[in-house]
Amino acid sequence: MTSQQKAGIASAVCALLLALNAAAQTTGTSAPDKPHPAERRHFQPAAVPAATKTPPPQTSDVLAHATADDWRPLAPDNTVYFTLPAGRVVMELAPDYAPVHVANIKMLIRQGYFDGLPIIRSQDNYVTQWGDPDSKRDLGKIVTAPPPEYFRAVTPELPFTLSPDGDVYAAQVGWSGDFPAARDPKTKQAWLTHCYGMVGVGRGMPPDNGNGSELYVVNGHSPRHLDRNLAVVGRIVQGMELLSSLPRGTEALGFYASPDQYTLIQSARMASDLPEEERLKLEVLRTDTPTWTSYVESRRNRHEDFFVEPTGHVELCNMAIQVRVHPEPQPAPAQP
């Protein structure tokens, strides 16, 4: 046998051994000493025997066990009631993030600016918008060219509950003052995010020409690309269905083609300007408590009977803030 033939046989044997080793690893008869880095990220610990498992929290259980301290009543001076033909819409303002715009909105409401104005736009899966289509109403003494207020400085007193999951639009996301928010530790900026039901200030091209006289609400999938490009001033906490179910506008960007398609705002009032008996006793679930932590976990890992595979993650805007009517105290049972 020639040396060339010997070399050929050796190469063939080598290739055969490599193939057998690869096949053994595939069938599980052999394993590498260390997992590949990509596999390590998906490694799951060994299953705990069923008898020692702690049942994961379910959303209904978390809310059922929430105490009175887990809920925050809406501040009347930051609560707006819009009355539409179909019912009442309640908005909570966020002065910590847009104080000048919020002050403008309060002033406009108190002078009756929004009374009788139309909803001028309903764009599918985007926003519903209202304001003066002719720009003829008197703005009174508001700040007509406020600072943009697209974000604010991160300060020690600014509350922020960090989400356990990441985000593609911001370095960090979570909840601030019970509103969905984001922040950047490098720039030390924080801002409210365009989640479903959040309310912002409409504007034209210049960044300082949105003054609060024209408002919009997110009615569909969260347009987070708008974050830090418009002033977010609050959110709808009740009656969102009255805004999201309006007929869609047929003009560009969902604007209505003619005034006969408008829905009129019958009135807008600050809750603090109404007698106490006319105010709704609404409360929101606080986002700075252990109950909120459990609530987030119950949404990250869904263990209700319907779900087959919990995802282990939750997107910021999928964490809907819980709202309830303050429960009235129940009378003590009659003594026999």
mmCIF file of C-alpha atoms in Angstrom:
data_model
loop_
_atom_site.group_PDB
_atom_site.id
_atom_site.type_symbol
_atom_site.label_atom_id
_atom_site.label_comp_id
_atom_site.label_asym_id
_atom_site.label_seq_id
_atom_site.Cartn_x
_atom_site.Cartn_y
_atom_site.Cartn_z
ATOM 1 C CA MET A 1 0.000 0.000 0.000
ATOM 2 C CA THR A 2 1.423 3.359 -0.970
ATOM 3 C CA SER A 3 1.830 6.271 1.431
ATOM 4 C CA GLN A 4 -0.757 8.165 -0.567
ATOM 5 C CA GLN A 5 -3.305 5.371 -0.066
ATOM 6 C CA LYS A 6 -2.540 5.249 3.673
ATOM 7 C CA ALA A 7 -3.139 8.995 3.969
ATOM 8 C CA GLY A 8 -6.474 8.615 2.171
ATOM 9 C CA ILE A 9 -7.627 5.872 4.527
ATOM 10 C CA ALA A 10 -6.601 7.928 7.575
ATOM 11 C CA SER A 11 -8.594 10.899 6.325
ATOM 12 C CA ALA A 12 -11.652 8.735 5.727
ATOM 13 C CA VAL A 13 -11.424 7.221 9.236
ATOM 14 C CA CYS A 14 -11.068 10.716 10.730
ATOM 15 C CA ALA A 15 -14.161 11.944 8.872
ATOM 16 C CA LEU A 16 -16.143 8.881 9.991
ATOM 17 C CA LEU A 17 -15.226 9.449 13.656
ATOM 18 C CA LEU A 18 -16.279 13.098 13.445
ATOM 19 C CA ALA A 19 -19.601 12.121 11.877
ATOM 20 C CA LEU A 20 -20.275 9.499 14.587
ATOM 21 C CA ASN A 21 -19.476 11.990 17.345
ATOM 22 C CA ALA A 22 -21.840 14.570 15.846
ATOM 23 C CA ALA A 23 -24.604 11.969 15.551
ATOM 24 C CA ALA A 24 -24.103 10.911 19.168
ATOM 25 C CA GLN A 25 -24.459 14.516 20.371
ATOM 26 C CA THR A 26 -27.648 14.935 18.347
ATOM 27 C CA THR A 27 -29.270 11.819 19.802
ATOM 28 C CA GLY A 28 -28.243 12.717 23.344
ATOM 29 C CA THR A 29 -25.751 9.814 23.867
ATOM 30 C CA SER A 30 -22.992 12.359 24.363
ATOM 31 C CA ALA A 31 -22.902 16.051 25.301
ATOM 32 C CA PRO A 32 -20.300 18.783 25.270
ATOM 33 C CA ASP A 33 -18.734 19.707 28.601
ATOM 34 C CA LYS A 34 -20.090 23.296 28.433
ATOM 35 C CA PRO A 35 -23.224 24.603 26.723
ATOM 36 C CA HIS A 36 -22.895 27.020 23.862
ATOM 37 C CA PRO A 37 -23.344 30.628 24.997
ATOM 38 C CA ALA A 38 -26.546 30.941 22.976
ATOM 39 C CA GLU A 39 -27.943 27.816 24.654
ATOM 40 C CA ARG A 40 -26.984 29.087 28.109
ATOM 41 C CA ARG A 41 -29.347 32.011 27.733
ATOM 42 C CA HIS A 42 -32.266 29.623 27.340
ATOM 43 C CA PHE A 43 -31.228 27.147 30.020
ATOM 44 C CA GLN A 44 -34.056 26.139 32.304
ATOM 45 C CA PRO A 45 -33.412 24.795 35.805
ATOM 46 C CA ALA A 46 -34.594 21.323 36.659
ATOM 47 C CA ALA A 47 -38.293 21.114 37.397
ATOM 48 C CA VAL A 48 -39.238 21.344 41.062
ATOM 49 C CA PRO A 49 -41.475 18.496 42.263
ATOM 50 C CA ALA A 50 -45.102 19.564 42.110
ATOM 51 C CA ALA A 51 -45.575 19.155 45.859
ATOM 52 C CA THR A 52 -42.996 21.889 46.619
ATOM 53 C CA LYS A 53 -44.084 24.442 43.983
ATOM 54 C CA THR A 54 -45.608 27.741 45.060
ATOM 55 C CA PRO A 55 -48.585 28.514 42.817
ATOM 56 C CA PRO A 56 -47.791 31.606 40.716
ATOM 57 C CA PRO A 57 -50.006 34.656 41.251
ATOM 58 C CA GLN A 58 -52.954 35.143 38.963
ATOM 59 C CA THR A 59 -54.247 38.604 38.129
ATOM 60 C CA SER A 60 -57.661 38.057 39.659
ATOM 61 C CA ASP A 61 -56.098 36.832 42.916
ATOM 62 C CA VAL A 62 -53.730 39.799 43.123
ATOM 63 C CA LEU A 63 -56.522 42.312 42.656
ATOM 64 C CA ALA A 64 -58.831 40.475 45.039
ATOM 65 C CA HIS A 65 -56.228 40.716 47.807
ATOM 66 C CA ALA A 66 -55.303 44.360 47.185
ATOM 67 C CA THR A 67 -55.877 46.508 50.249
ATOM 68 C CA ALA A 68 -57.254 50.037 50.457
ATOM 69 C CA ASP A 69 -53.669 51.357 50.670
ATOM 70 C CA ASP A 70 -52.909 49.824 47.260
ATOM 71 C CA TRP A 71 -55.364 52.220 45.607
ATOM 72 C CA ARG A 72 -55.020 55.985 45.037
ATOM 73 C CA PRO A 73 -58.035 58.265 44.605
ATOM 74 C CA LEU A 74 -57.941 60.648 41.656
ATOM 75 C CA ALA A 75 -57.106 64.205 42.686
ATOM 76 C CA PRO A 76 -60.159 66.350 41.812
ATOM 77 C CA ASP A 77 -57.966 69.221 40.586
ATOM 78 C CA ASN A 78 -56.265 66.881 38.077
ATOM 79 C CA THR A 79 -59.464 65.158 36.914
ATOM 80 C CA VAL A 80 -61.442 66.287 33.857
ATOM 81 C CA TYR A 81 -64.954 65.207 32.865
ATOM 82 C CA PHE A 82 -65.779 65.399 29.153
ATOM 83 C CA THR A 83 -69.464 64.866 28.438
ATOM 84 C CA LEU A 84 -70.248 63.356 25.015
ATOM 85 C CA PRO A 85 -73.670 62.446 23.607
ATOM 86 C CA ALA A 86 -72.941 58.803 24.497
ATOM 87 C CA GLY A 87 -71.700 59.438 28.029
ATOM 88 C CA ARG A 88 -68.873 60.717 30.195
ATOM 89 C CA VAL A 89 -65.135 60.442 29.564
ATOM 90 C CA VAL A 90 -62.783 60.917 32.529
ATOM 91 C CA MET A 91 -59.224 62.161 32.029
ATOM 92 C CA GLU A 92 -56.458 62.306 34.646
ATOM 93 C CA LEU A 93 -53.878 65.050 34.096
ATOM 94 C CA ALA A 94 -50.132 64.659 34.732
ATOM 95 C CA PRO A 95 -48.758 68.021 35.923
ATOM 96 C CA ASP A 96 -45.450 66.481 37.035
ATOM 97 C CA TYR A 97 -44.512 65.957 33.387
ATOM 98 C CA ALA A 98 -46.163 68.859 31.549
ATOM 99 C CA PRO A 99 -46.987 71.576 34.112
ATOM 100 C CA VAL A 100 -47.400 74.466 31.644
ATOM 101 C CA HIS A 101 -49.604 72.505 29.244
ATOM 102 C CA VAL A 102 -51.694 71.135 32.122
ATOM 103 C CA ALA A 103 -52.170 74.647 33.503
ATOM 104 C CA ASN A 104 -53.279 75.769 30.038
ATOM 105 C CA ILE A 105 -55.798 72.913 29.763
ATOM 106 C CA LYS A 106 -57.280 73.715 33.162
ATOM 107 C CA MET A 107 -57.625 77.379 32.210
ATOM 108 C CA LEU A 108 -59.277 76.511 28.892
ATOM 109 C CA ILE A 109 -61.710 74.135 30.598
ATOM 110 C CA ARG A 110 -62.672 76.719 33.205
ATOM 111 C CA GLN A 111 -63.424 79.321 30.542
ATOM 112 C CA GLY A 112 -65.630 76.829 28.638
ATOM 113 C CA TYR A 113 -63.278 76.571 25.669
ATOM 114 C CA PHE A 114 -64.023 72.908 24.864
ATOM 115 C CA ASP A 115 -67.806 73.156 25.281
ATOM 116 C CA GLY A 116 -69.403 72.470 21.910
ATOM 117 C CA LEU A 117 -66.108 71.746 20.121
ATOM 118 C CA PRO A 118 -66.013 68.670 17.873
ATOM 119 C CA ILE A 119 -63.982 65.531 17.693
ATOM 120 C CA ILE A 120 -62.351 66.204 14.350
ATOM 121 C CA ARG A 121 -60.312 63.063 13.759
ATOM 122 C CA SER A 122 -60.534 59.335 14.339
ATOM 123 C CA GLN A 123 -57.668 57.466 12.702
ATOM 124 C CA ASP A 124 -57.803 53.700 12.938
ATOM 125 C CA ASN A 125 -55.225 52.149 15.273
ATOM 126 C CA TYR A 126 -53.670 55.535 15.994
ATOM 127 C CA VAL A 127 -55.409 58.534 17.608
ATOM 128 C CA THR A 128 -58.716 60.311 18.192
ATOM 129 C CA GLN A 129 -58.382 64.106 18.212
ATOM 130 C CA TRP A 130 -60.530 67.073 19.258
ATOM 131 C CA GLY A 131 -60.241 70.851 19.085
ATOM 132 C CA ASP A 132 -61.321 73.946 17.154
ATOM 133 C CA PRO A 133 -61.160 73.098 13.427
ATOM 134 C CA ASP A 134 -61.337 76.791 12.502
ATOM 135 C CA SER A 135 -58.923 78.089 15.187
ATOM 136 C CA LYS A 136 -61.316 80.954 15.948
ATOM 137 C CA ARG A 137 -62.071 80.459 19.627
ATOM 138 C CA ASP A 138 -60.555 82.811 22.172
ATOM 139 C CA LEU A 139 -57.658 81.199 24.026
ATOM 140 C CA GLY A 140 -57.900 83.613 26.909
ATOM 141 C CA LYS A 141 -54.770 84.088 28.999
ATOM 142 C CA ILE A 142 -53.056 80.756 28.401
ATOM 143 C CA VAL A 143 -49.392 80.494 27.465
ATOM 144 C CA THR A 144 -49.736 80.382 23.683
ATOM 145 C CA ALA A 145 -46.156 79.252 22.999
ATOM 146 C CA PRO A 146 -45.228 77.006 25.956
ATOM 147 C CA PRO A 147 -41.972 75.083 26.207
ATOM 148 C CA PRO A 148 -42.294 71.706 24.444
ATOM 149 C CA GLU A 149 -42.362 69.652 27.707
ATOM 150 C CA TYR A 150 -41.644 66.455 25.806
ATOM 151 C CA PHE A 151 -39.548 65.194 28.743
ATOM 152 C CA ARG A 152 -38.411 66.338 32.141
ATOM 153 C CA ALA A 153 -35.334 65.953 34.319
ATOM 154 C CA VAL A 154 -34.896 62.866 36.462
ATOM 155 C CA THR A 155 -34.776 64.035 40.068
ATOM 156 C CA PRO A 156 -34.638 62.182 43.409
ATOM 157 C CA GLU A 157 -38.247 63.097 44.199
ATOM 158 C CA LEU A 158 -39.608 61.825 40.860
ATOM 159 C CA PRO A 159 -41.217 58.432 41.533
ATOM 160 C CA PHE A 160 -40.295 55.602 39.172
ATOM 161 C CA THR A 161 -41.022 51.879 39.466
ATOM 162 C CA LEU A 162 -38.755 50.014 37.070
ATOM 163 C CA SER A 163 -40.231 47.354 34.801
ATOM 164 C CA PRO A 164 -38.488 43.957 35.008
ATOM 165 C CA ASP A 165 -38.474 43.745 31.205
ATOM 166 C CA GLY A 166 -36.629 45.713 28.569
ATOM 167 C CA ASP A 167 -37.809 48.078 25.855
ATOM 168 C CA VAL A 168 -36.733 48.968 22.319
ATOM 169 C CA TYR A 169 -37.613 52.676 22.569
ATOM 170 C CA ALA A 170 -35.941 53.594 25.854
ATOM 171 C CA ALA A 171 -33.089 52.514 28.089
ATOM 172 C CA GLN A 172 -35.534 51.962 30.955
ATOM 173 C CA VAL A 173 -39.310 51.826 31.268
ATOM 174 C CA GLY A 174 -41.687 51.572 34.172
ATOM 175 C CA TRP A 175 -44.303 53.622 35.955
ATOM 176 C CA SER A 176 -44.071 57.119 37.372
ATOM 177 C CA GLY A 177 -46.868 58.504 39.494
ATOM 178 C CA ASP A 178 -48.872 55.509 38.227
ATOM 179 C CA PHE A 179 -48.433 56.580 34.585
ATOM 180 C CA PRO A 180 -46.450 54.502 32.042
ATOM 181 C CA ALA A 181 -43.103 56.203 31.620
ATOM 182 C CA ALA A 182 -39.562 55.858 30.328
ATOM 183 C CA ARG A 183 -36.203 57.313 31.291
ATOM 184 C CA ASP A 184 -32.600 57.488 30.186
ATOM 185 C CA PRO A 185 -29.960 57.313 32.951
ATOM 186 C CA LYS A 186 -27.345 58.817 30.614
ATOM 187 C CA THR A 187 -29.267 61.960 29.703
ATOM 188 C CA LYS A 188 -31.157 61.979 33.036
ATOM 189 C CA GLN A 189 -34.427 62.534 31.176
ATOM 190 C CA ALA A 190 -37.834 60.974 31.871
ATOM 191 C CA TRP A 191 -41.030 61.102 29.829
ATOM 192 C CA LEU A 192 -44.532 59.672 29.621
ATOM 193 C CA THR A 193 -45.110 57.092 26.900
ATOM 194 C CA HIS A 194 -47.719 56.817 24.146
ATOM 195 C CA CYS A 195 -49.615 53.817 25.481
ATOM 196 C CA TYR A 196 -53.297 53.133 24.794
ATOM 197 C CA GLY A 197 -55.476 55.797 26.394
ATOM 198 C CA MET A 198 -52.677 58.331 26.903
ATOM 199 C CA VAL A 199 -53.555 61.935 26.014
ATOM 200 C CA GLY A 200 -51.216 64.324 24.220
ATOM 201 C CA VAL A 201 -51.208 67.854 22.839
ATOM 202 C CA GLY A 202 -51.617 68.295 19.092
ATOM 203 C CA ARG A 203 -49.213 70.661 17.330
ATOM 204 C CA GLY A 204 -47.987 71.775 13.926
ATOM 205 C CA MET A 205 -44.407 71.651 12.681
ATOM 206 C CA PRO A 206 -42.810 74.070 15.191
ATOM 207 C CA PRO A 207 -42.288 72.272 18.506
ATOM 208 C CA ASP A 208 -43.641 75.166 20.590
ATOM 209 C CA ASN A 209 -47.021 75.729 18.902
ATOM 210 C CA GLY A 210 -48.968 73.061 20.782
ATOM 211 C CA ASN A 211 -50.620 74.820 23.710
ATOM 212 C CA GLY A 212 -53.296 72.402 24.943
ATOM 213 C CA SER A 213 -56.207 73.726 22.903
ATOM 214 C CA GLU A 214 -56.097 70.624 20.688
ATOM 215 C CA LEU A 215 -55.820 67.194 22.282
ATOM 216 C CA TYR A 216 -55.545 63.620 21.061
ATOM 217 C CA VAL A 217 -55.794 60.199 22.686
ATOM 218 C CA VAL A 218 -54.084 56.977 21.574
ATOM 219 C CA ASN A 219 -56.857 54.632 20.393
ATOM 220 C CA GLY A 220 -54.839 51.658 19.141
ATOM 221 C CA HIS A 221 -51.445 50.005 19.151
ATOM 222 C CA SER A 222 -48.971 52.177 21.020
ATOM 223 C CA PRO A 223 -47.269 54.683 18.646
ATOM 224 C CA ARG A 224 -44.128 54.923 20.762
ATOM 225 C CA HIS A 225 -42.254 56.705 17.979
ATOM 226 C CA LEU A 226 -44.183 59.788 19.137
ATOM 227 C CA ASP A 227 -42.493 59.697 22.553
ATOM 228 C CA ARG A 228 -40.520 62.899 23.206
ATOM 229 C CA ASN A 229 -41.977 64.460 20.074
ATOM 230 C CA LEU A 230 -45.246 65.658 21.602
ATOM 231 C CA ALA A 231 -46.284 66.692 25.097
ATOM 232 C CA VAL A 232 -48.144 63.909 26.911
ATOM 233 C CA VAL A 233 -50.433 65.477 29.501
ATOM 234 C CA GLY A 234 -52.475 62.619 30.970
ATOM 235 C CA ARG A 235 -54.646 59.633 30.196
ATOM 236 C CA ILE A 236 -58.236 58.487 29.937
ATOM 237 C CA VAL A 237 -59.219 56.458 33.000
ATOM 238 C CA GLN A 238 -62.892 55.890 32.178
ATOM 239 C CA GLY A 239 -64.998 56.068 28.999
ATOM 240 C CA MET A 240 -62.196 55.242 26.576
ATOM 241 C CA GLU A 241 -64.606 53.037 24.631
ATOM 242 C CA LEU A 242 -66.605 56.161 23.727
ATOM 243 C CA LEU A 243 -63.555 57.568 21.933
ATOM 244 C CA SER A 244 -62.054 54.408 20.438
ATOM 245 C CA SER A 245 -65.334 53.240 18.878
ATOM 246 C CA LEU A 246 -66.111 56.406 16.931
ATOM 247 C CA PRO A 247 -66.523 56.047 13.153
ATOM 248 C CA ARG A 248 -63.183 56.422 11.390
ATOM 249 C CA GLY A 249 -62.572 59.584 9.419
ATOM 250 C CA THR A 250 -62.316 59.122 5.670
ATOM 251 C CA GLU A 251 -59.914 61.969 4.900
ATOM 252 C CA ALA A 252 -56.123 61.741 5.158
ATOM 253 C CA LEU A 253 -54.901 60.832 8.677
ATOM 254 C CA GLY A 254 -58.456 60.004 9.718
ATOM 255 C CA PHE A 255 -59.860 63.549 9.711
ATOM 256 C CA TYR A 256 -63.599 63.829 9.151
ATOM 257 C CA ALA A 257 -64.610 65.063 5.702
ATOM 258 C CA SER A 258 -67.439 67.358 6.841
ATOM 259 C CA PRO A 259 -68.900 68.826 10.061
ATOM 260 C CA ASP A 260 -71.945 66.557 9.889
ATOM 261 C CA GLN A 261 -69.590 63.681 10.794
ATOM 262 C CA TYR A 262 -68.383 65.368 13.993
ATOM 263 C CA THR A 263 -69.183 64.228 17.508
ATOM 264 C CA LEU A 264 -69.574 67.288 19.731
ATOM 265 C CA ILE A 265 -68.180 67.671 23.235
ATOM 266 C CA GLN A 266 -71.168 68.885 25.216
ATOM 267 C CA SER A 267 -69.097 70.089 28.150
ATOM 268 C CA ALA A 268 -65.705 69.808 29.845
ATOM 269 C CA ARG A 269 -65.390 70.360 33.600
ATOM 270 C CA MET A 270 -62.748 70.032 36.274
ATOM 271 C CA ALA A 271 -63.928 67.617 38.964
ATOM 272 C CA SER A 272 -62.780 70.095 41.609
ATOM 273 C CA ASP A 273 -65.276 72.648 40.266
ATOM 274 C CA LEU A 274 -68.231 70.324 40.802
ATOM 275 C CA PRO A 275 -70.050 69.619 44.057
ATOM 276 C CA GLU A 276 -68.578 66.576 45.776
ATOM 277 C CA GLU A 277 -71.749 64.541 45.273
ATOM 278 C CA GLU A 278 -71.369 64.933 41.487
ATOM 279 C CA ARG A 279 -67.799 63.602 41.368
ATOM 280 C CA LEU A 280 -66.977 60.023 40.506
ATOM 281 C CA LYS A 281 -65.059 58.294 43.282
ATOM 282 C CA LEU A 282 -62.497 56.674 41.017
ATOM 283 C CA GLU A 283 -59.253 55.117 42.216
ATOM 284 C CA VAL A 284 -56.216 53.758 40.357
ATOM 285 C CA LEU A 285 -53.973 50.923 41.465
ATOM 286 C CA ARG A 286 -50.718 52.368 42.773
ATOM 287 C CA THR A 287 -47.541 51.290 41.009
ATOM 288 C CA ASP A 288 -45.156 51.652 43.971
ATOM 289 C CA THR A 289 -46.343 48.778 46.158
ATOM 290 C CA PRO A 290 -45.651 45.041 46.569
ATOM 291 C CA THR A 291 -49.148 44.442 45.196
ATOM 292 C CA TRP A 292 -48.147 46.133 41.939
ATOM 293 C CA THR A 293 -45.030 43.941 41.773
ATOM 294 C CA SER A 294 -47.250 40.871 42.097
ATOM 295 C CA TYR A 295 -49.635 42.272 39.513
ATOM 296 C CA VAL A 296 -46.810 42.762 37.004
ATOM 297 C CA GLU A 297 -45.578 39.229 37.633
ATOM 298 C CA SER A 298 -49.077 37.860 37.068
ATOM 299 C CA ARG A 299 -49.109 39.523 33.635
ATOM 300 C CA ARG A 300 -45.592 38.391 32.735
ATOM 301 C CA ASN A 301 -46.347 34.750 33.489
ATOM 302 C CA ARG A 302 -49.947 33.950 32.682
ATOM 303 C CA HIS A 303 -51.041 30.785 34.446
ATOM 304 C CA GLU A 304 -54.780 30.976 33.884
ATOM 305 C CA ASP A 305 -56.256 27.806 32.403
ATOM 306 C CA PHE A 306 -56.374 29.269 28.882
ATOM 307 C CA PHE A 307 -52.607 29.782 28.587
ATOM 308 C CA VAL A 308 -50.354 26.990 27.427
ATOM 309 C CA GLU A 309 -46.952 28.700 27.558
ATOM 310 C CA PRO A 310 -46.239 31.733 29.772
ATOM 311 C CA THR A 311 -44.002 34.222 28.002
ATOM 312 C CA GLY A 312 -42.097 35.421 31.050
ATOM 313 C CA HIS A 313 -42.199 39.001 29.762
ATOM 314 C CA VAL A 314 -44.627 41.888 29.446
ATOM 315 C CA GLU A 315 -44.443 45.002 27.303
ATOM 316 C CA LEU A 316 -44.891 48.336 29.080
ATOM 317 C CA CYS A 317 -48.070 49.321 27.263
ATOM 318 C CA ASN A 318 -49.633 45.898 27.860
ATOM 319 C CA MET A 319 -49.736 46.692 31.573
ATOM 320 C CA ALA A 320 -53.099 48.429 31.722
ATOM 321 C CA ILE A 321 -53.531 50.541 34.837
ATOM 322 C CA GLN A 322 -56.368 49.214 36.967
ATOM 323 C CA VAL A 323 -59.209 51.627 37.830
ATOM 324 C CA ARG A 324 -62.109 51.065 40.207
ATOM 325 C CA VAL A 325 -64.921 52.940 41.903
ATOM 326 C CA HIS A 326 -64.182 53.415 45.575
ATOM 327 C CA PRO A 327 -66.131 50.702 47.408
ATOM 328 C CA GLU A 328 -68.768 52.009 49.750
ATOM 329 C CA PRO A 329 -68.572 50.664 53.305
ATOM 330 C CA GLN A 330 -70.973 47.824 53.880
ATOM 331 C CA PRO A 331 -73.442 48.186 56.762
ATOM 332 C CA ALA A 332 -72.846 45.931 59.703
ATOM 333 C CA PRO A 333 -75.127 42.884 59.766
ATOM 334 C CA ALA A 334 -78.159 43.270 61.988
ATOM 335 C CA GLN A 335 -77.895 41.641 65.358
ATOM 336 C CA PRO A 336 -80.499 38.998 66.146
#
